[in-house]
Short mmCIF file of C-alpha atoms in Angstrom, two decimals:
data_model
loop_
_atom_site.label_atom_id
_atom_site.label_comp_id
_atom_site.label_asym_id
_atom_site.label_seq_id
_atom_site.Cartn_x
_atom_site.Cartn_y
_atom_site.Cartn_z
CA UNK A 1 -39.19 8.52 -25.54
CA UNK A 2 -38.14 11.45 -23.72
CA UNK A 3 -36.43 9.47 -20.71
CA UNK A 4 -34.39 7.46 -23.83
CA UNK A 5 -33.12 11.13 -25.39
CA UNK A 6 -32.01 12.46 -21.83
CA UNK A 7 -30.15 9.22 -20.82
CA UNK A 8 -28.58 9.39 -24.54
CA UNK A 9 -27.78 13.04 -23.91
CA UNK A 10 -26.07 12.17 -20.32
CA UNK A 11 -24.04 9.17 -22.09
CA UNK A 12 -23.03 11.52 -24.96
CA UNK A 13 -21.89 14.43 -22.24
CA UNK A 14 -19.67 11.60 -20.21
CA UNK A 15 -17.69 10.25 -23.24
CA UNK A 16 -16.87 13.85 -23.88
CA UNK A 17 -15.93 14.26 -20.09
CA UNK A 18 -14.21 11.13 -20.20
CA UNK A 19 -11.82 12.86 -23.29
CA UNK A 20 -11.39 15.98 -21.75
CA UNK A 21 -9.25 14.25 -19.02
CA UNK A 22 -7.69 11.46 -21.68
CA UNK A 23 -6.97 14.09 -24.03
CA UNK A 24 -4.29 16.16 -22.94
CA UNK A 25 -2.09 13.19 -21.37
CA UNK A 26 -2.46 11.60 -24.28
CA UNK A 27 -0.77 14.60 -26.30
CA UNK A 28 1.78 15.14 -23.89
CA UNK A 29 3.33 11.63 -24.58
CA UNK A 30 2.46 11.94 -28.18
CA UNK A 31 4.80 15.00 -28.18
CA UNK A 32 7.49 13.71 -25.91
CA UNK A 33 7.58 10.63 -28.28
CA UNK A 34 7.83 13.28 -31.36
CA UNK A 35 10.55 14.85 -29.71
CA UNK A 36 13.12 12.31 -30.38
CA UNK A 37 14.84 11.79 -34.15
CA UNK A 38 12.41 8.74 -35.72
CA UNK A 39 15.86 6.62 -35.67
CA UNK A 40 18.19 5.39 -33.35
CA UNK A 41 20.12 7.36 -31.60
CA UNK A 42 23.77 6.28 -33.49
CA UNK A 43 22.40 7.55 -36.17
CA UNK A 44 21.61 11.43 -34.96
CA UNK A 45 23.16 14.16 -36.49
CA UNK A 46 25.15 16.32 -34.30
CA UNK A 47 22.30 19.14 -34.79
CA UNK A 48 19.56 16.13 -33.64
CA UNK A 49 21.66 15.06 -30.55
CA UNK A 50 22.04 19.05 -29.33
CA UNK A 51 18.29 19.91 -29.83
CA UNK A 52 17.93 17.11 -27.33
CA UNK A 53 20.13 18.73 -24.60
CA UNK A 54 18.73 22.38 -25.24
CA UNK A 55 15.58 22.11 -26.30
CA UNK A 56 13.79 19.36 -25.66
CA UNK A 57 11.61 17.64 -22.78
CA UNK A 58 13.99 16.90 -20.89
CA UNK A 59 15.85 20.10 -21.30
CA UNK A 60 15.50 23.70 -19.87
CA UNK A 61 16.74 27.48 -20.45
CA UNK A 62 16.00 30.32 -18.57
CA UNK A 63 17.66 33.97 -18.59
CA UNK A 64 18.31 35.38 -15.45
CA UNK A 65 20.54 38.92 -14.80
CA UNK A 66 22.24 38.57 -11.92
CA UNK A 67 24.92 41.16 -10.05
CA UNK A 68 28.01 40.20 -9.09
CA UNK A 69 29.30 41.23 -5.72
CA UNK A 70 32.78 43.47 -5.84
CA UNK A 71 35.64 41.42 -5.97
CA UNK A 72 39.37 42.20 -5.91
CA UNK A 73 41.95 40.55 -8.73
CA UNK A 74 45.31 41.18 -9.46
CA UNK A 75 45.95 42.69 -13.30
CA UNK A 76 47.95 39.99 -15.20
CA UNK A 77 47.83 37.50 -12.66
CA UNK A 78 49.80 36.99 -9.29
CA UNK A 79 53.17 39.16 -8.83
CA UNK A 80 56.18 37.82 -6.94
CA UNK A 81 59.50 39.60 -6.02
CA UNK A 82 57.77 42.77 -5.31
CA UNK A 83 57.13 45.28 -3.03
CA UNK A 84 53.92 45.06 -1.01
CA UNK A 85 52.86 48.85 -2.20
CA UNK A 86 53.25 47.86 -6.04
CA UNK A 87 51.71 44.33 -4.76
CA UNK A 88 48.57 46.45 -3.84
CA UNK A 89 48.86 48.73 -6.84
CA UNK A 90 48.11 46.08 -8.95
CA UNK A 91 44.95 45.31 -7.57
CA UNK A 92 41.80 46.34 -9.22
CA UNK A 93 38.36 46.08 -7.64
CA UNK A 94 36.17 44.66 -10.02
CA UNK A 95 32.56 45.20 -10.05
CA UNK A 96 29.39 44.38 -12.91
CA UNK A 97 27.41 48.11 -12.62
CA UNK A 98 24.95 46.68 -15.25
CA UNK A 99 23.45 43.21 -14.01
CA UNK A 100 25.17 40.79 -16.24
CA UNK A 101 21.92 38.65 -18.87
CA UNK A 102 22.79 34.44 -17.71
CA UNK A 103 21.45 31.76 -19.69
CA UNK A 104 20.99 28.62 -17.43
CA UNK A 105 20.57 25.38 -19.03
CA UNK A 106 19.26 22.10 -16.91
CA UNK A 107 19.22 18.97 -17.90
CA UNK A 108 17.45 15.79 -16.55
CA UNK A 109 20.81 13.88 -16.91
CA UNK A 110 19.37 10.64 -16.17
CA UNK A 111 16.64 10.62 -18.85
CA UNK A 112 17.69 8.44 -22.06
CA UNK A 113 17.35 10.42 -24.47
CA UNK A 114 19.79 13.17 -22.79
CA UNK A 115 22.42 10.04 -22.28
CA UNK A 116 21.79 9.26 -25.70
CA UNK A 117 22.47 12.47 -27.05
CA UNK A 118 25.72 12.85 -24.84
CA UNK A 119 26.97 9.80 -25.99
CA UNK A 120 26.32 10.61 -29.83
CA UNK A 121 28.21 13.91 -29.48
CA UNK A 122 31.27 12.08 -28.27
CA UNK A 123 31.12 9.51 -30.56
CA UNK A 124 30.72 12.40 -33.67
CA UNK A 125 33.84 14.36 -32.05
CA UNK A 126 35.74 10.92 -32.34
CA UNK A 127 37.11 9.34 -35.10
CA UNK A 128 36.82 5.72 -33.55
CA UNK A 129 38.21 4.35 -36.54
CA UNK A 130 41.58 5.68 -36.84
CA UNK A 131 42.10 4.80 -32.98
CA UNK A 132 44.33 2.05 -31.97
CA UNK A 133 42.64 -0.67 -30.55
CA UNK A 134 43.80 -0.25 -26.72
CA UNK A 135 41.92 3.62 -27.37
CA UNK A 136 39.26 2.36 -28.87
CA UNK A 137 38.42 -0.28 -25.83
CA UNK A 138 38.73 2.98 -23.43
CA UNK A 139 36.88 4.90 -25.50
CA UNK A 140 33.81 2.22 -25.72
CA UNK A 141 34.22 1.87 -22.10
CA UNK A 142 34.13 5.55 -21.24
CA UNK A 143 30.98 6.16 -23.82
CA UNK A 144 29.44 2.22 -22.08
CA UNK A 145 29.55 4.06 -18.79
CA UNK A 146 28.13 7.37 -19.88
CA UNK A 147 25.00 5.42 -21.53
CA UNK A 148 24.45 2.79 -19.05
CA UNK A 149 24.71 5.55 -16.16
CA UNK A 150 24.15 2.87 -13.01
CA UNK A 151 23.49 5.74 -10.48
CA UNK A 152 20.77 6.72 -12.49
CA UNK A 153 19.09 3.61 -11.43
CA UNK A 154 18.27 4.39 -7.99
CA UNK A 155 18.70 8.30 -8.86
CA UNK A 156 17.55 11.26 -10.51
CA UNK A 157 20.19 13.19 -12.03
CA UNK A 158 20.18 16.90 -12.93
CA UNK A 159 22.77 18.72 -14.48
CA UNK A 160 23.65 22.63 -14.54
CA UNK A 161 25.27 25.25 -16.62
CA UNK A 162 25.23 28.84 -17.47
CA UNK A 163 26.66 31.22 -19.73
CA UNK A 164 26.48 35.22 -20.41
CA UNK A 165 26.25 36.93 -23.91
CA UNK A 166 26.81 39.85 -21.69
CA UNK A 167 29.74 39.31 -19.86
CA UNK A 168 31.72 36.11 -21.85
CA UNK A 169 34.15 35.40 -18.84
CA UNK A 170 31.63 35.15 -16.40
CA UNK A 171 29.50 31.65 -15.46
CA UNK A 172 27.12 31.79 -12.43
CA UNK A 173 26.99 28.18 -11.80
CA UNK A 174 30.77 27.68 -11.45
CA UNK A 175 31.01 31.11 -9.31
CA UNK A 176 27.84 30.07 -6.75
CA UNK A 177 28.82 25.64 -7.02
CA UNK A 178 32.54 25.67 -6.77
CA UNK A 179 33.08 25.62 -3.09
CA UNK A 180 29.62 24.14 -2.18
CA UNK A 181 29.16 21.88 0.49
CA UNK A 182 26.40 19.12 0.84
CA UNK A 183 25.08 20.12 4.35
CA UNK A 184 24.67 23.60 3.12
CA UNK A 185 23.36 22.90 -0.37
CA UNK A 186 20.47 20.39 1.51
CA UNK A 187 18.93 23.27 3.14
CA UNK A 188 17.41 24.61 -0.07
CA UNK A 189 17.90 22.41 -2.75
CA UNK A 190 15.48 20.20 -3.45
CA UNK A 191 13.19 18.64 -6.41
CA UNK A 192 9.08 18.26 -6.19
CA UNK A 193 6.20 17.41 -8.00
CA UNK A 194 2.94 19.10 -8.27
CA UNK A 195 1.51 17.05 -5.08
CA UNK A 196 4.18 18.89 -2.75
CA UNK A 197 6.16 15.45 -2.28
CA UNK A 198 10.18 16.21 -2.03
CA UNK A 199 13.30 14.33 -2.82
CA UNK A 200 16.50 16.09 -0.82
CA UNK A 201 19.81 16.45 -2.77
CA UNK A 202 21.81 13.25 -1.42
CA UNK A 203 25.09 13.87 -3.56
CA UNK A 204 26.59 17.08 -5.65
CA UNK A 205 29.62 16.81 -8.26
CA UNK A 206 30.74 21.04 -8.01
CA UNK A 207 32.19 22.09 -11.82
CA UNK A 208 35.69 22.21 -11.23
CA UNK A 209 36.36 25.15 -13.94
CA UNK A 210 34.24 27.70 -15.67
CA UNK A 211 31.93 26.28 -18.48
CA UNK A 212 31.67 22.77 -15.92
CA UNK A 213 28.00 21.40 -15.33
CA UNK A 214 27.13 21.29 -11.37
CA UNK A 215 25.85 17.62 -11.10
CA UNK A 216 23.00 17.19 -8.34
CA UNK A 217 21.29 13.84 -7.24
CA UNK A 218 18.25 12.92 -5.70
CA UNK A 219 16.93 9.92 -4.15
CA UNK A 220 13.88 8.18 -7.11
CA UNK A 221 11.65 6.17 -4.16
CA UNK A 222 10.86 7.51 -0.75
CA UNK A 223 10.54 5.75 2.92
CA UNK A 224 7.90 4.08 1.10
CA UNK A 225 9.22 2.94 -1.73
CA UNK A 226 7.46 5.23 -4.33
CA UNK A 227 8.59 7.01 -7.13
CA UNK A 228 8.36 10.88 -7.52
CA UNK A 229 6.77 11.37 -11.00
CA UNK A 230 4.26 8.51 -11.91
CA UNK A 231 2.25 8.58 -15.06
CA UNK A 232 -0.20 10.92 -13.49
CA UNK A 233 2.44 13.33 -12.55
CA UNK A 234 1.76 17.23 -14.06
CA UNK A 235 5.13 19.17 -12.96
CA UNK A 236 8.60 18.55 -11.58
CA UNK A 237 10.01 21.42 -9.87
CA UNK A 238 13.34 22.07 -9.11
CA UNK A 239 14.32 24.47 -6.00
CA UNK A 240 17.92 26.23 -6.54
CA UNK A 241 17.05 29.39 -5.35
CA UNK A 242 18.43 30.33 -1.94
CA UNK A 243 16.63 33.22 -1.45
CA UNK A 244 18.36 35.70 -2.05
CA UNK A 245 18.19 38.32 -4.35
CA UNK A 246 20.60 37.25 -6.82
CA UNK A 247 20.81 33.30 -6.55
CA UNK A 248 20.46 30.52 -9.32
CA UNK A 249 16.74 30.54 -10.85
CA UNK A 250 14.74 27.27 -10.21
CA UNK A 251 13.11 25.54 -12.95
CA UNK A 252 9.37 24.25 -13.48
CA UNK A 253 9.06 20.84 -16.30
CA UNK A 254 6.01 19.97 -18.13
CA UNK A 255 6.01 16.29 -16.81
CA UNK A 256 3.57 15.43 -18.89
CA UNK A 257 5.84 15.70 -21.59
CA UNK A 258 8.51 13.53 -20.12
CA UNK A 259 6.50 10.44 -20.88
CA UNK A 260 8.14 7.80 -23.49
CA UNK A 261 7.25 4.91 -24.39
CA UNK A 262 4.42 3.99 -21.59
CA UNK A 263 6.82 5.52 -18.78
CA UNK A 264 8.32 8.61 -17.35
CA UNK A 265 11.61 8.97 -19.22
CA UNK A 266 13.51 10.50 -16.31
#
């Protein structure tokens, strides 16, 4: 009788083993699923569609204060037709004493809901209806491309922007992005999962004004053909620090909460 009670005991402790693991990735789809607006996605309110691409799964905000290095400008623009000395008296060096508070948001562009909710924002900011027709087919065509997103097939995409309470003017990601080269950007920027496995930055899009998202792409399958977050994955990190003291922040995702619908939504 004994023997029957301890083998009970034993079966009793490995079902509870067994939900200990099956538990928590079990919630973290349940609340990725919960994430998204029970309805589809033409039907979002504007306030639905940007609580998607700011706080969401698939989106990210961290506050970083970062110093700006002293520049020189010219007061009320560029002069012409003057002398050199009031040329030079109308420069001002410009300088942040007090580290100016950045709010970086990222974005895993190439996740559906995050297309989704881009496209639904256009499509609320247009009245389609009062377009003429040869509009309209550029419009549908414009918002066709921005859902279907073919380089998302063989890529991940990962979008960047930043903005200062602190300092209105001023947006880190434009100022560190704008002139950024490839070669250079490969030497740090990278994305990786909890395992250690990389995928390098193969393309960038740099924001052409202030207020601009920096666009960055990564490879989905490696030499050997396999993805970088699987079912089982736990984190995605993204590396956009260079190392020194005041550089972009990188950002750490919950992939366990990028699951949707029996697949990582990415």
């Amino acid at each position: 009788m004994r023997k029957e009670e301890n083998y009970k005991m034993r079966s009793v402790l490995r079902t509870i083993s067994w939900l200990g693991v099956l538990i928590p990735v079990s919630f973290g789809t349940i609340y990725a699923q919960n994430e998204l607006p029970q309805k589809t996605f033409q039907h979002w309110s504007r306030s639905e569609a940007e609580k998607i691409l700011n706080n969401s799964p698939w989106a990210k905000q961290q506050e970083v204060r970062i110093k700006f290095d002293k520049e020189t400008q010219t007061a009320a623009g560029s002069y012409s037709g003057i002398s050199g000395a009031a040329a030079e008296q109308s420069k001002t060096e410009v300088t942040s004493q007090v580290p100016a508070d950045f709010v970086f948001t990222l974005r895993l562009r190439s996740a559906l809901p995050v297309r989704q909710a881009v496209v639904r924002l256009k499509e609320l900011e247009t009245n389609i209806e009062k377009m003429d027709p040869k509009d309209r087919i550029a419009f549908e065509a414009q918002v066709k491309g921005l859902l279907d997103c073919p380089a998302c097939a063989n890529n991940y995409v990962i979008n960047l922007s930043s903005r200062s309470s602190s300092n209105p003017g001023a947006d880190a990601v434009y100022s560190t992005f704008k002139g950024g080269r490839l070669a250079d950007l490969q030497r740090y920027i990278y994305i990786a999962n909890e395992r250690g496995d990389r995928r390098q930055l193969i393309h960038f899009v740099p924001p052409k004004a202030p207020g601009d998202e920096a666009i960055f792409f990564f490879p989905r399958l490696d030499e050997k053909g396999a993805l970088l977050l699987t079912l089982e994955s736990k984190e995605l990190l993204i590396n956009l620090a260079n190392n020194q003291a005041d550089s972009i922040t990188n950002f750490r995702i919950d992939a366990t909460k990028l699951m949707l619908n029996g697949k990582v939504e990415f």
